[in-house]
Short mmCIF file of C-alpha atoms in Angstrom, two decimals:
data_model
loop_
_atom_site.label_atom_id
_atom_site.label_comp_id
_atom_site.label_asym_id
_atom_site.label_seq_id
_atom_site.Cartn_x
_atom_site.Cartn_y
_atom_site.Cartn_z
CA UNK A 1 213.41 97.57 120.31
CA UNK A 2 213.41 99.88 123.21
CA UNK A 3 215.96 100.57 125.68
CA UNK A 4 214.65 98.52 128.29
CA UNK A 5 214.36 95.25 126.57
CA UNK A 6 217.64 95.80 124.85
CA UNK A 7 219.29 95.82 128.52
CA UNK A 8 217.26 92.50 129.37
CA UNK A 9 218.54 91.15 126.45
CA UNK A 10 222.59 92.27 127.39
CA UNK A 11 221.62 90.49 130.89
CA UNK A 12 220.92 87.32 129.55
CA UNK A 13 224.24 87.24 128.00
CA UNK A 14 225.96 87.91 131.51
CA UNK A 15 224.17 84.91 132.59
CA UNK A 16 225.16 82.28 129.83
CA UNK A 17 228.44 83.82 130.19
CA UNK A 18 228.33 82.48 133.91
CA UNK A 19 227.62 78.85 132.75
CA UNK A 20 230.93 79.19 130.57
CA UNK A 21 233.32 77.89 133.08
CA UNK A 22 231.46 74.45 134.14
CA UNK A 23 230.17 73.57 130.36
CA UNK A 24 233.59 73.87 129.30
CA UNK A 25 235.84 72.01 132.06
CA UNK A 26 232.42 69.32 131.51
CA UNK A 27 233.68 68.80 127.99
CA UNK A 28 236.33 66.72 129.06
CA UNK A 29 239.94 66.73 127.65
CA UNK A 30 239.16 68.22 124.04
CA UNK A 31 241.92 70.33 122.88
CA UNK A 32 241.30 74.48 123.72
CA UNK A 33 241.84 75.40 119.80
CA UNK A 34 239.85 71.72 118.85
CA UNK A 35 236.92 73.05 121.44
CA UNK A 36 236.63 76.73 120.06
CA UNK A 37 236.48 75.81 116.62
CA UNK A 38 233.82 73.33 117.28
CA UNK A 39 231.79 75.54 119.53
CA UNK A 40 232.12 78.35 117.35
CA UNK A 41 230.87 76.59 114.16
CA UNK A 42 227.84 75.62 116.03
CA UNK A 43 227.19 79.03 117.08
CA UNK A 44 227.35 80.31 113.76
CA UNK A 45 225.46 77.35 112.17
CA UNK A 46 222.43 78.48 114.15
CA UNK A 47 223.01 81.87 113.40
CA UNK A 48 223.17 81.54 109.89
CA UNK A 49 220.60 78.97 109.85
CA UNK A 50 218.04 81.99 110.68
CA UNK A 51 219.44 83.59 107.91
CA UNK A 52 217.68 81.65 105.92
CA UNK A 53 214.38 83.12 106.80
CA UNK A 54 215.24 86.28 106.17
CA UNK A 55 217.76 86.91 103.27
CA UNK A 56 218.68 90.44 103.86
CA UNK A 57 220.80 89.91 107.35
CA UNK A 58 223.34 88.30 104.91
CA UNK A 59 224.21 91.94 103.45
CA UNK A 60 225.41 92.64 107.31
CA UNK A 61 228.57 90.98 106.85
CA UNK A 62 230.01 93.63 104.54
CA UNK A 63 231.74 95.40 106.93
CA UNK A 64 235.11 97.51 107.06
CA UNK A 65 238.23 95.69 107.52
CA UNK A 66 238.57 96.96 110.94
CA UNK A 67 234.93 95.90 112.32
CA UNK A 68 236.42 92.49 111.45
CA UNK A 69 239.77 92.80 113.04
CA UNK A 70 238.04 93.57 116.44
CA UNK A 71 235.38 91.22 116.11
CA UNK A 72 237.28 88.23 115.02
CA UNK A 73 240.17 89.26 117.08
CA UNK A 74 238.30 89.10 120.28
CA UNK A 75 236.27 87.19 120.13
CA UNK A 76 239.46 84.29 118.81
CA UNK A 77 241.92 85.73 121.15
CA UNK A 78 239.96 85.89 124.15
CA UNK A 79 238.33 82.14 123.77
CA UNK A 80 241.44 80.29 122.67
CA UNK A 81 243.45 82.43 126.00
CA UNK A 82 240.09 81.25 128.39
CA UNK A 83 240.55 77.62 127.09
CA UNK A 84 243.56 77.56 127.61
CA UNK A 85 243.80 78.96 130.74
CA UNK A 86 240.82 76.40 132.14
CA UNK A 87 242.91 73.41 130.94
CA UNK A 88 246.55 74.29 132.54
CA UNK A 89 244.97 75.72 135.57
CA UNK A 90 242.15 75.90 138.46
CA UNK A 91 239.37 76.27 136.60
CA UNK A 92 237.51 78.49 140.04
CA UNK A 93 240.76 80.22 140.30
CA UNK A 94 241.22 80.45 136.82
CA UNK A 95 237.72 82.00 136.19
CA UNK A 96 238.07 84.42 138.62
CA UNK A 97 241.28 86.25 137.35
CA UNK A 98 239.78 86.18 134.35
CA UNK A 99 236.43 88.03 135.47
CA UNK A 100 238.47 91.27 135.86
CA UNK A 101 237.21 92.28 132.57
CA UNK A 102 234.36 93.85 133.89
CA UNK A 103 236.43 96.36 135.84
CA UNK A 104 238.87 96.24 133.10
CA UNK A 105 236.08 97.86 131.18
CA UNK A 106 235.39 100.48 133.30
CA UNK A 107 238.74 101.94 133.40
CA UNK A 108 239.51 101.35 129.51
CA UNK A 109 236.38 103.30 129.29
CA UNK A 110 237.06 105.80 131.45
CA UNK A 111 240.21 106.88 129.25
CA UNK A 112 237.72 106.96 126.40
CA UNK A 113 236.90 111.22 125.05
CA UNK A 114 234.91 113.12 127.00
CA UNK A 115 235.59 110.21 130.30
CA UNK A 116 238.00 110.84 132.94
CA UNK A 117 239.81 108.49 135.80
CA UNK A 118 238.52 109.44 139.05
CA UNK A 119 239.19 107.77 142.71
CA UNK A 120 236.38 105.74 142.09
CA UNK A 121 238.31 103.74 139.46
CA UNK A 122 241.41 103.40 141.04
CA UNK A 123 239.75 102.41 144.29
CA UNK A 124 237.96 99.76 142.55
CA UNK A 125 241.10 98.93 140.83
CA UNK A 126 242.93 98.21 144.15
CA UNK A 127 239.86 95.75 145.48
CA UNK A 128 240.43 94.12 142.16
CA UNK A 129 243.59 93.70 142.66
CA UNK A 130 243.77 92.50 146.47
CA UNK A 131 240.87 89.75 144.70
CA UNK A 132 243.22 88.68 142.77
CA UNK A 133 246.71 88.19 144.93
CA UNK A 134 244.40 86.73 147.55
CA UNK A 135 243.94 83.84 145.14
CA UNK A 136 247.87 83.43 145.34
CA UNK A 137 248.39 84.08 148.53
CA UNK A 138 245.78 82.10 150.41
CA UNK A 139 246.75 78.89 148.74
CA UNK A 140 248.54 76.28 150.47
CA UNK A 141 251.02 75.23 148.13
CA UNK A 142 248.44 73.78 145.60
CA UNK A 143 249.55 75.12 142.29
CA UNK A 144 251.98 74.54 140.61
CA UNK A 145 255.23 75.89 138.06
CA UNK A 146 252.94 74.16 135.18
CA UNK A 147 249.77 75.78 136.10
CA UNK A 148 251.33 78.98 135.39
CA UNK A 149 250.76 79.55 131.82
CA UNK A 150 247.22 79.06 132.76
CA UNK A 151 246.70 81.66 135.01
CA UNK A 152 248.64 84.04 132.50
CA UNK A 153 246.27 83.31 129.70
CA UNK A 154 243.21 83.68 131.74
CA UNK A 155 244.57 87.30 132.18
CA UNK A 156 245.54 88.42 129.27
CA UNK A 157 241.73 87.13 127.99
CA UNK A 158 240.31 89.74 130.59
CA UNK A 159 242.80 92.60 128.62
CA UNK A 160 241.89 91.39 125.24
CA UNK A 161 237.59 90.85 126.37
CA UNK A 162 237.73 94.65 127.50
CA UNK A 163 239.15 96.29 124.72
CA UNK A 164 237.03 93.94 122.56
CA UNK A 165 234.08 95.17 124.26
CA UNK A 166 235.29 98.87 124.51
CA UNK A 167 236.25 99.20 120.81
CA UNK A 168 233.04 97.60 119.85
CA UNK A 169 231.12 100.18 121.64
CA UNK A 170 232.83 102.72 119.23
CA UNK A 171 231.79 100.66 116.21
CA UNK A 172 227.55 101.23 116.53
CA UNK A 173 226.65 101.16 113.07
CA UNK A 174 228.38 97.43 112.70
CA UNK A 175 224.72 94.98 112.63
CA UNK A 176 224.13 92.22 115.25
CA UNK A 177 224.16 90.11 112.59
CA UNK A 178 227.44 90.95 111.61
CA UNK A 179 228.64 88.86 114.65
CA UNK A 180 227.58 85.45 112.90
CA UNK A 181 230.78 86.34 110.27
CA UNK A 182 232.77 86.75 112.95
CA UNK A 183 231.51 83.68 114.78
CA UNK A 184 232.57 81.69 111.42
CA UNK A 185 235.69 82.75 111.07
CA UNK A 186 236.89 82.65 114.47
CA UNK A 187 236.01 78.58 113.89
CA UNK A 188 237.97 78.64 111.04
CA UNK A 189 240.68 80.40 112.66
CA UNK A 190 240.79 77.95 115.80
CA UNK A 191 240.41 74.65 113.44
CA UNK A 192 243.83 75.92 111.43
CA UNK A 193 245.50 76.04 114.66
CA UNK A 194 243.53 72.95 116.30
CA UNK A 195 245.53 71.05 113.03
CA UNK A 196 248.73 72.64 113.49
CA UNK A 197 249.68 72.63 117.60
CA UNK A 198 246.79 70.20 118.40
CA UNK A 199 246.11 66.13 118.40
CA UNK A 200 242.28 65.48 117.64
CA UNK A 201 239.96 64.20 120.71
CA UNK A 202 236.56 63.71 120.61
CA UNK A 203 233.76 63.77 123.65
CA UNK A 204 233.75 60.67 125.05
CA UNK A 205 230.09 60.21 126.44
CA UNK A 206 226.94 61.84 125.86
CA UNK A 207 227.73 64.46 128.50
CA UNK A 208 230.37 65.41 126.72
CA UNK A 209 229.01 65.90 123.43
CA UNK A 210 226.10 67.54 125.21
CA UNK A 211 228.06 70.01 126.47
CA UNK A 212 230.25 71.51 123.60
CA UNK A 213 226.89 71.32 122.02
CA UNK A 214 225.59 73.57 124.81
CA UNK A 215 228.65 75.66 124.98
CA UNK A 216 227.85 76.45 120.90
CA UNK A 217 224.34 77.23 121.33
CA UNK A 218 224.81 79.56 124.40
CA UNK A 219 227.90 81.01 125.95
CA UNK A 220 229.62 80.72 122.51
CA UNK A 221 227.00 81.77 120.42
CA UNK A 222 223.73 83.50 121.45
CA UNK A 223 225.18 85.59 124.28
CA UNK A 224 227.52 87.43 121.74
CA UNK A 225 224.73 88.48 119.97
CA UNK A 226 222.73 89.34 123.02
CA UNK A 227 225.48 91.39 124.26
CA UNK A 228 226.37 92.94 121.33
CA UNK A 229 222.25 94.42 121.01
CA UNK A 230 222.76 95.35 124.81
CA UNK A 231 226.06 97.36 124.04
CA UNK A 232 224.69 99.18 120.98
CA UNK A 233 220.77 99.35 122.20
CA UNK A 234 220.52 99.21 125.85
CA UNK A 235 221.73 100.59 129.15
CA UNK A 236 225.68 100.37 129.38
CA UNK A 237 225.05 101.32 133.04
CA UNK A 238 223.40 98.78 134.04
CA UNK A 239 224.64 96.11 132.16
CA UNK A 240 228.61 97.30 133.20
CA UNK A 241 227.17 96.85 136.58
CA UNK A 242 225.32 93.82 136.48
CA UNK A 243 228.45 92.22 134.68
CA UNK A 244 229.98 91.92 138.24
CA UNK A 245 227.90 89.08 139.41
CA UNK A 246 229.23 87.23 136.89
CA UNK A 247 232.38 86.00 138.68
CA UNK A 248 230.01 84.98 141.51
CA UNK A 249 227.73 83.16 139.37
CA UNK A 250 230.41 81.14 137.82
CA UNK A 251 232.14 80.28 140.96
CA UNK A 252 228.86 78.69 142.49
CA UNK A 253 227.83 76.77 139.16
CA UNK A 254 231.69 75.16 139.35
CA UNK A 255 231.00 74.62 142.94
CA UNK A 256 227.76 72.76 142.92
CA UNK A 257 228.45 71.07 139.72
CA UNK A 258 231.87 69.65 141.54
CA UNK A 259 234.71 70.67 139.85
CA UNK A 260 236.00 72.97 142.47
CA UNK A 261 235.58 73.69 146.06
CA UNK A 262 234.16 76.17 148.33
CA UNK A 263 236.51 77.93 150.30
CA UNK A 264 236.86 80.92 152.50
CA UNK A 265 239.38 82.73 149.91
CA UNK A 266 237.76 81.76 147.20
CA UNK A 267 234.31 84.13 148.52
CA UNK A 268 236.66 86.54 149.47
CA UNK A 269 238.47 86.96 146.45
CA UNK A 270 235.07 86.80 144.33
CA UNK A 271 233.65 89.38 146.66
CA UNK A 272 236.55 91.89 146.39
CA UNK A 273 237.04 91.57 142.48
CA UNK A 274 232.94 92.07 142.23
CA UNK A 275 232.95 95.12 144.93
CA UNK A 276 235.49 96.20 143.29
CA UNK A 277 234.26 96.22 139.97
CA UNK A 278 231.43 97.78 140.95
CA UNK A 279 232.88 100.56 142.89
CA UNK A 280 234.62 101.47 139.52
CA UNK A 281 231.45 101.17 137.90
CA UNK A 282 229.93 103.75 140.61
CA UNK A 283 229.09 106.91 137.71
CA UNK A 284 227.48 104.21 135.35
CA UNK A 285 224.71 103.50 137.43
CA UNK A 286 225.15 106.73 139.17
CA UNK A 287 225.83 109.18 136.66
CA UNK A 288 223.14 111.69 136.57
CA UNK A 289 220.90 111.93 133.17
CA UNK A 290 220.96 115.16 131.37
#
């Protein structure tokens, strides 16, 4: 696979990723932990599924202990925090405080060896930032004390996505196909505590069931394999870049599908946390080759 089709296949991940937000608040009141352990097992269903027609991708889950701490780790920690945070709070508002992990990214890995903080990064931090209280500020008395565990777990996920991503970008010689493992046992993980914390609810209608099906197939399951290929095989640059339209993307897909509305703060916010992010991201596309 060269370079160039490994960074169309991170893209499409970036994309899927944007459809997150609406497929899940379109699942209707299923339970976060109830919802991730579904979605997951269907992700890794399919994935193991094409196991079958080829044999050898099963010796890819013998990993070290610690390729499975930060693969099941974030990829559990960050989904249970971003279903949690879409059911206790705004799910626009929501999304967008969690879509700092792009820039989170960038400066995580500019502490990395050999990678340095520059103004760059701490500009882009501050236009991140300003993003975010403007979401807080410009509201007119709309949330609420109860919405605020939401909007805590939506940040934390960004904390946990970015050193999920960053860590994984130290752990190259870790297979794609490693990620169905950690697919499974993420579902396993999130059914334990679906049965302990959680009361059982199934869709309702169709729609329902069609999207946690979706929600499996895609943003839970094929784009973690397409961004782990782009990570390990394609252009960070451009995919740390292009990972900034993501907040956008999301916003509009919640907007026209109607569960939130447009507003003037909202496009401001999303356009300060993505001009941010990619002011931060400035030597990635930037940086000159050598």
């Amino acid at each position: 696979m060269t370079t160039r089709t490994a960074t169309l296949v991170g893209l499409t991940a970036i994309l899927m990723w944007s459809l997150l937000s609406v497929m899940t608040v379109a699942t209707g009141a299923i339970p976060a932990f109830q919802l991730a352990a579904m979605t997951f097992a269907i992700g890794a269903a399919f994935a193991f599924a094409s196991f079958l027609l080829r044999p050898a991708a099963f010796g890819a889950l013998k990993q070290p202990l610690v390729a499975w701490v930060v693969g099941v780790g974030g990829l559990f920690g960050y989904h249970a925090l971003y279903f949690l945070a879409l059911r206790f709070a705004p799910p626009a508002e929501a999304g967008l405080l969690n879509y700092l992990w792009p820039l989170l990214i960038v400066l995580f890995s500019s502490l990395l060896p050999g990678e340095r903080l520059a103004i760059h990064h701490i500009v882009g931090a501050l236009l991140g930032l300003a993003g975010t209280v403007l979401l807080f500020a410009g509201n007119t008395g709309a949330f609420t004390s109860a919405q605020i565990p939401g909007f805590v777990a939506a940040f934390v996920a960004a904390f946990v996505w970015a050193a999920y991503s960053v860590m994984s970008r130290r752990l190259k010689a870790v297979p794609t196909d490693a990620v169905a493992g950690f697919c499974l046992a993420t579902a396993v993980l999130a059914a334990a505590v679906h049965m302990m914390v959680e009361t059982t609810v199934w869709p309702a209608t169709s729609l329902q069931w069609f999207a946690v099906i979706a929600l499996g197939i895609g943003p839970v399951g094929a784009a973690f394999f397409a961004w782990d290929i782009g990570m390990k095989r394609g252009d960070i640059r451009v995919l740390g870049a292009a990972s900034y339209a993501t907040p956008l993307l999301s916003t509009a897909f919640l907007i026209a599908a109607g569960f939130a509305k447009p507003s003037a703060n909202i496009a401001i916010a999303a356009i300060l946390i993505a001009g941010g992010g990619l002011i931060a991201a400035k030597d990635m596309v930037l940086r000159k080759r050598t």
